[in-house]
């Protein structure tokens, strides 16, 4: 069997650490990820980091259309030469940085309204990619993403735990997250020094709380966790909110939240309520 490292060697290529390249070599796990995604004939898939096309082929055999994103021009050239992929007319290989990719373009290019995003994303920029995807949440049905286990633990952490933070709150507001499996380092080439986890992220039809302003909600969550050892009130005092201390205290009371609590003790629903109260106070759009 031709392994990914052999393919790279035959083409005179080596994994590029700068791009966070680590190729999943275990075919059983690749198949399982595709099974978890439950790809249907009417689905459109965006694959983040097509690599050597091992998963791309499996996706193309099931989906209506596949947009395979790859930032490495050497791998794009390799993918375009791949005979197995040439047999599929439903694959678009795109040389791009996922952080610059406009996911709304997919809905303009195909009739499918069930977009699924799949990828083993670079661990060094996983947070940036995750929030980029959340920005395009209205176009995405679900995501099957592989993270460093430490990051995955932060995403699925419940309120009141040490791992609970900004990713936990933001993801739970807009999606329901399922931990599917943990993958050991020996399944990759080159081997990472950490465990990996696959998460299935199903986007909600509407946020957990009816937010008055999404960007403002993001900001309130970031403020609450800006200094984890400080109380919520102290973090809000230190922020650049256009409110005096009295208004901050009154807003906390209106939201039913004790300002002496720390950010990690607030549930997603409480963050949503707090965001709405503050936004109403600042804009004059008072809650009824």
CSV table of C-alpha atoms in Angstrom, one decimal:
chain,number,residue,atom,x,y,z
A,1,UNK,CA,0.0,0.0,0.0
A,2,UNK,CA,1.3,3.5,-0.9
A,3,UNK,CA,1.5,5.6,2.2
A,4,UNK,CA,1.3,9.4,2.3
A,5,UNK,CA,4.9,9.6,3.2
A,6,UNK,CA,5.8,7.6,0.1
A,7,UNK,CA,3.7,9.8,-2.1
A,8,UNK,CA,5.5,12.9,-0.7
A,9,UNK,CA,8.9,11.3,-1.2
A,10,UNK,CA,8.1,10.2,-4.8
A,11,UNK,CA,7.3,13.8,-5.6
A,12,UNK,CA,10.3,15.3,-3.7
A,13,UNK,CA,8.1,16.9,-1.1
A,14,UNK,CA,8.3,17.1,2.7
A,15,UNK,CA,5.7,18.2,5.2
A,16,UNK,CA,5.9,22.0,5.8
A,17,UNK,CA,6.0,22.8,9.5
A,18,UNK,CA,5.1,26.4,8.8
A,19,UNK,CA,1.8,25.3,7.4
A,20,UNK,CA,1.1,22.9,10.2
A,21,UNK,CA,1.1,20.0,7.9
A,22,UNK,CA,0.5,16.6,9.5
A,23,UNK,CA,-1.1,14.0,7.3
A,24,UNK,CA,-3.6,11.4,8.6
A,25,UNK,CA,-2.3,8.1,7.4
A,26,UNK,CA,-4.8,5.7,9.0
A,27,UNK,CA,-7.3,4.8,6.4
A,28,UNK,CA,-9.8,3.3,8.9
A,29,UNK,CA,-10.0,6.7,10.7
A,30,UNK,CA,-10.3,8.6,7.4
A,31,UNK,CA,-13.3,6.3,6.5
A,32,UNK,CA,-14.8,6.7,9.9
A,33,UNK,CA,-14.6,10.5,9.6
A,34,UNK,CA,-16.5,10.4,6.3
A,35,UNK,CA,-19.1,8.1,7.9
A,36,UNK,CA,-19.6,10.5,10.8
A,37,UNK,CA,-20.2,13.3,8.3
A,38,UNK,CA,-23.0,11.2,6.8
A,39,UNK,CA,-22.5,12.6,3.3
A,40,UNK,CA,-25.6,12.3,1.1
A,41,UNK,CA,-25.8,12.7,-2.7
A,42,UNK,CA,-27.4,16.1,-2.3
A,43,UNK,CA,-24.7,17.5,0.0
A,44,UNK,CA,-22.0,20.0,-0.9
A,45,UNK,CA,-18.7,19.6,1.0
A,46,UNK,CA,-15.9,22.0,1.7
A,47,UNK,CA,-12.7,20.2,2.7
A,48,UNK,CA,-10.2,22.3,4.6
A,49,UNK,CA,-6.7,21.1,3.8
A,50,UNK,CA,-7.1,18.5,1.0
A,51,UNK,CA,-3.5,17.4,1.4
A,52,UNK,CA,-2.8,14.4,-0.8
A,53,UNK,CA,-6.5,13.8,-1.6
A,54,UNK,CA,-7.1,10.7,0.4
A,55,UNK,CA,-10.3,12.0,2.0
A,56,UNK,CA,-11.2,14.0,-1.1
A,57,UNK,CA,-11.8,10.9,-3.1
A,58,UNK,CA,-14.1,9.4,-0.5
A,59,UNK,CA,-16.1,12.6,-0.3
A,60,UNK,CA,-16.3,13.0,-4.0
A,61,UNK,CA,-17.8,9.5,-4.3
A,62,UNK,CA,-20.7,10.5,-2.1
A,63,UNK,CA,-21.3,14.2,-2.3
A,64,UNK,CA,-23.0,16.3,-5.0
A,65,UNK,CA,-19.9,18.6,-5.1
A,66,UNK,CA,-16.7,19.0,-3.2
A,67,UNK,CA,-14.6,22.2,-2.9
A,68,UNK,CA,-11.2,21.0,-1.8
A,69,UNK,CA,-9.2,23.9,-0.2
A,70,UNK,CA,-5.4,23.7,-0.1
A,71,UNK,CA,-2.9,26.4,0.8
A,72,UNK,CA,0.2,24.6,-0.4
A,73,UNK,CA,0.7,25.1,-4.2
A,74,UNK,CA,2.9,22.0,-4.4
A,75,UNK,CA,0.0,19.9,-3.1
A,76,UNK,CA,-2.5,21.6,-5.3
A,77,UNK,CA,-0.3,20.7,-8.3
A,78,UNK,CA,-0.1,17.1,-7.0
A,79,UNK,CA,-3.9,16.9,-6.6
A,80,UNK,CA,-4.5,18.2,-10.1
A,81,UNK,CA,-2.3,15.4,-11.5
A,82,UNK,CA,-4.0,12.7,-9.4
A,83,UNK,CA,-5.6,10.3,-11.8
A,84,UNK,CA,-8.2,9.1,-9.3
A,85,UNK,CA,-9.5,12.6,-8.8
A,86,UNK,CA,-9.6,13.2,-12.5
A,87,UNK,CA,-12.4,10.6,-12.6
A,88,UNK,CA,-14.6,12.9,-10.6
A,89,UNK,CA,-16.2,15.9,-12.3
A,90,UNK,CA,-17.7,17.2,-9.0
A,91,UNK,CA,-14.4,18.2,-7.4
A,92,UNK,CA,-13.0,21.8,-7.4
A,93,UNK,CA,-9.5,22.0,-6.2
A,94,UNK,CA,-8.9,25.5,-4.9
A,95,UNK,CA,-5.5,27.1,-4.0
A,96,UNK,CA,-6.4,29.3,-1.1
A,97,UNK,CA,-6.0,30.2,2.6
A,98,UNK,CA,-9.1,29.1,4.4
A,99,UNK,CA,-9.0,32.2,6.6
A,100,UNK,CA,-9.5,34.2,3.4
A,101,UNK,CA,-12.1,31.9,1.8
A,102,UNK,CA,-15.7,33.2,1.5
A,103,UNK,CA,-17.9,30.3,2.3
A,104,UNK,CA,-21.0,32.2,1.0
A,105,UNK,CA,-19.6,31.6,-2.5
A,106,UNK,CA,-20.5,28.0,-2.2
A,107,UNK,CA,-24.2,28.7,-2.1
A,108,UNK,CA,-23.8,30.9,-5.2
A,109,UNK,CA,-22.1,28.1,-7.2
A,110,UNK,CA,-24.3,25.1,-6.4
A,111,UNK,CA,-27.9,24.3,-5.8
A,112,UNK,CA,-27.4,22.4,-2.6
A,113,UNK,CA,-28.4,24.0,0.7
A,114,UNK,CA,-26.7,21.4,2.9
A,115,UNK,CA,-23.1,22.5,3.2
A,116,UNK,CA,-20.8,20.4,5.3
A,117,UNK,CA,-17.3,21.4,6.2
A,118,UNK,CA,-14.7,18.7,6.9
A,119,UNK,CA,-11.0,19.1,7.8
A,120,UNK,CA,-7.9,18.4,9.8
A,121,UNK,CA,-7.2,22.0,10.5
A,122,UNK,CA,-3.7,23.3,11.4
A,123,UNK,CA,-3.5,23.3,15.2
A,124,UNK,CA,-1.6,26.6,15.4
A,125,UNK,CA,-4.5,28.6,13.9
A,126,UNK,CA,-7.4,26.4,14.9
A,127,UNK,CA,-9.1,29.2,16.9
A,128,UNK,CA,-8.9,31.6,14.0
A,129,UNK,CA,-10.3,29.1,11.6
A,130,UNK,CA,-13.1,28.2,14.0
A,131,UNK,CA,-14.3,31.8,14.4
A,132,UNK,CA,-14.0,32.3,10.7
A,133,UNK,CA,-16.3,29.4,10.2
A,134,UNK,CA,-18.7,30.7,12.8
A,135,UNK,CA,-18.9,34.0,10.9
A,136,UNK,CA,-20.3,32.0,7.9
A,137,UNK,CA,-22.6,29.9,10.1
A,138,UNK,CA,-25.7,30.8,8.1
A,139,UNK,CA,-24.3,28.9,5.1
A,140,UNK,CA,-23.1,25.8,7.0
A,141,UNK,CA,-25.2,22.8,8.2
A,142,UNK,CA,-22.5,21.0,10.1
A,143,UNK,CA,-18.7,20.7,10.5
A,144,UNK,CA,-16.5,17.7,11.2
A,145,UNK,CA,-13.2,19.1,12.3
A,146,UNK,CA,-10.1,17.6,13.9
A,147,UNK,CA,-8.4,19.7,16.6
A,148,UNK,CA,-5.6,19.2,19.0
A,149,UNK,CA,-7.3,17.5,22.0
A,150,UNK,CA,-6.6,20.4,24.3
A,151,UNK,CA,-8.5,22.7,22.0
A,152,UNK,CA,-11.4,20.2,21.6
A,153,UNK,CA,-11.6,20.0,25.4
A,154,UNK,CA,-12.0,23.7,25.6
A,155,UNK,CA,-14.7,23.7,23.0
A,156,UNK,CA,-16.9,21.1,24.7
A,157,UNK,CA,-16.1,22.2,28.3
A,158,UNK,CA,-19.2,23.0,30.5
A,159,UNK,CA,-19.5,26.1,32.6
A,160,UNK,CA,-17.6,26.1,35.8
A,161,UNK,CA,-14.6,24.0,34.6
A,162,UNK,CA,-11.1,25.2,34.0
A,163,UNK,CA,-11.3,24.5,30.2
A,164,UNK,CA,-14.5,26.6,29.8
A,165,UNK,CA,-13.8,29.8,27.9
A,166,UNK,CA,-14.6,31.9,24.8
A,167,UNK,CA,-14.7,28.9,22.4
A,168,UNK,CA,-17.0,27.0,24.7
A,169,UNK,CA,-19.5,29.9,24.9
A,170,UNK,CA,-19.4,30.9,21.3
A,171,UNK,CA,-19.8,27.4,19.9
A,172,UNK,CA,-22.6,26.4,22.3
A,173,UNK,CA,-24.5,29.6,21.4
A,174,UNK,CA,-24.6,28.8,17.7
A,175,UNK,CA,-24.2,25.0,17.5
A,176,UNK,CA,-24.4,21.6,19.3
A,177,UNK,CA,-21.0,19.9,19.6
A,178,UNK,CA,-20.4,16.2,19.8
A,179,UNK,CA,-17.0,14.6,20.6
A,180,UNK,CA,-16.6,11.7,18.1
A,181,UNK,CA,-13.2,10.3,18.8
A,182,UNK,CA,-9.6,10.8,20.0
A,183,UNK,CA,-6.8,9.9,17.7
A,184,UNK,CA,-3.2,9.0,18.8
A,185,UNK,CA,-0.1,10.6,17.2
A,186,UNK,CA,1.0,7.4,15.4
A,187,UNK,CA,-1.9,7.8,13.0
A,188,UNK,CA,-0.2,10.8,11.4
A,189,UNK,CA,2.9,11.7,9.4
A,190,UNK,CA,4.8,13.4,10.7
A,191,UNK,CA,3.7,12.5,14.2
A,192,UNK,CA,2.3,15.4,16.3
A,193,UNK,CA,3.4,15.6,19.9
A,194,UNK,CA,-0.3,15.8,21.1
A,195,UNK,CA,-3.5,13.8,20.9
A,196,UNK,CA,-6.1,14.8,18.4
A,197,UNK,CA,-9.9,14.9,18.7
A,198,UNK,CA,-12.6,14.9,16.1
A,199,UNK,CA,-15.7,17.0,16.8
A,200,UNK,CA,-19.0,17.0,15.0
A,201,UNK,CA,-20.5,20.6,15.2
A,202,UNK,CA,-24.1,20.9,14.1
A,203,UNK,CA,-25.2,24.4,13.5
A,204,UNK,CA,-28.4,25.5,15.3
A,205,UNK,CA,-31.3,26.9,13.2
A,206,UNK,CA,-31.2,29.9,15.5
A,207,UNK,CA,-28.9,30.9,18.4
A,208,UNK,CA,-29.6,29.5,21.9
A,209,UNK,CA,-30.6,33.1,22.9
A,210,UNK,CA,-32.2,35.6,20.6
A,211,UNK,CA,-29.3,38.0,20.5
A,212,UNK,CA,-29.7,41.7,19.8
A,213,UNK,CA,-26.2,42.0,18.2
A,214,UNK,CA,-23.8,39.1,17.5
A,215,UNK,CA,-20.7,41.1,17.5
A,216,UNK,CA,-21.5,42.7,20.8
A,217,UNK,CA,-22.1,39.3,22.3
A,218,UNK,CA,-18.7,38.2,21.1
A,219,UNK,CA,-17.2,41.2,22.7
A,220,UNK,CA,-18.9,40.7,26.1
A,221,UNK,CA,-17.7,37.1,26.2
A,222,UNK,CA,-14.1,38.1,25.4
A,223,UNK,CA,-14.3,40.8,28.1
A,224,UNK,CA,-15.6,38.3,30.7
A,225,UNK,CA,-12.6,36.0,30.1
A,226,UNK,CA,-10.0,38.7,29.6
A,227,UNK,CA,-8.6,38.1,33.1
A,228,UNK,CA,-9.9,34.9,34.4
A,229,UNK,CA,-8.9,35.6,38.0
A,230,UNK,CA,-10.9,38.8,38.1
A,231,UNK,CA,-14.6,39.1,38.8
A,232,UNK,CA,-17.0,39.8,36.0
A,233,UNK,CA,-17.6,43.3,37.4
A,234,UNK,CA,-13.9,44.1,37.5
A,235,UNK,CA,-13.4,42.9,33.9
A,236,UNK,CA,-16.4,45.0,32.7
A,237,UNK,CA,-15.0,48.0,34.6
A,238,UNK,CA,-11.7,47.6,32.8
A,239,UNK,CA,-13.3,47.3,29.3
A,240,UNK,CA,-14.0,50.2,27.0
A,241,UNK,CA,-17.7,50.0,27.4
A,242,UNK,CA,-19.5,53.4,27.0
A,243,UNK,CA,-21.1,53.0,30.5
A,244,UNK,CA,-20.3,54.3,33.9
A,245,UNK,CA,-19.8,51.9,36.8
A,246,UNK,CA,-23.4,52.6,38.1
A,247,UNK,CA,-24.9,51.5,34.7
A,248,UNK,CA,-22.7,48.4,34.6
A,249,UNK,CA,-23.9,47.4,38.1
A,250,UNK,CA,-27.5,48.2,37.2
A,251,UNK,CA,-27.2,46.1,34.0
A,252,UNK,CA,-25.8,43.2,35.9
A,253,UNK,CA,-28.7,43.4,38.3
A,254,UNK,CA,-31.2,43.6,35.4
A,255,UNK,CA,-29.7,40.4,33.9
A,256,UNK,CA,-29.9,38.7,37.3
A,257,UNK,CA,-26.2,38.1,37.5
A,258,UNK,CA,-24.0,38.7,40.5
A,259,UNK,CA,-21.0,40.9,39.4
A,260,UNK,CA,-18.8,39.1,42.0
A,261,UNK,CA,-19.0,35.9,39.9
A,262,UNK,CA,-16.2,35.0,37.5
A,263,UNK,CA,-16.7,34.6,33.7
A,264,UNK,CA,-16.3,30.8,33.8
A,265,UNK,CA,-19.3,30.4,36.0
A,266,UNK,CA,-21.8,32.0,33.6
A,267,UNK,CA,-23.8,29.7,31.3
A,268,UNK,CA,-24.1,30.5,27.6
A,269,UNK,CA,-27.7,31.6,28.2
A,270,UNK,CA,-26.5,34.0,30.9
A,271,UNK,CA,-23.9,35.5,28.6
A,272,UNK,CA,-26.7,36.0,26.0
A,273,UNK,CA,-29.0,37.7,28.4
A,274,UNK,CA,-26.1,39.9,29.7
A,275,UNK,CA,-25.1,40.9,26.2
A,276,UNK,CA,-28.7,41.9,25.4
A,277,UNK,CA,-29.1,44.0,28.5
A,278,UNK,CA,-25.8,45.8,28.0
A,279,UNK,CA,-26.6,46.4,24.3
A,280,UNK,CA,-30.0,47.8,25.2
A,281,UNK,CA,-28.5,50.0,27.8
A,282,UNK,CA,-25.9,51.4,25.4
A,283,UNK,CA,-28.2,51.9,22.4
A,284,UNK,CA,-31.4,52.9,24.2
A,285,UNK,CA,-33.1,49.8,22.8
A,286,UNK,CA,-34.5,48.8,26.2
A,287,UNK,CA,-35.8,45.4,26.8
A,288,UNK,CA,-39.5,45.2,27.5
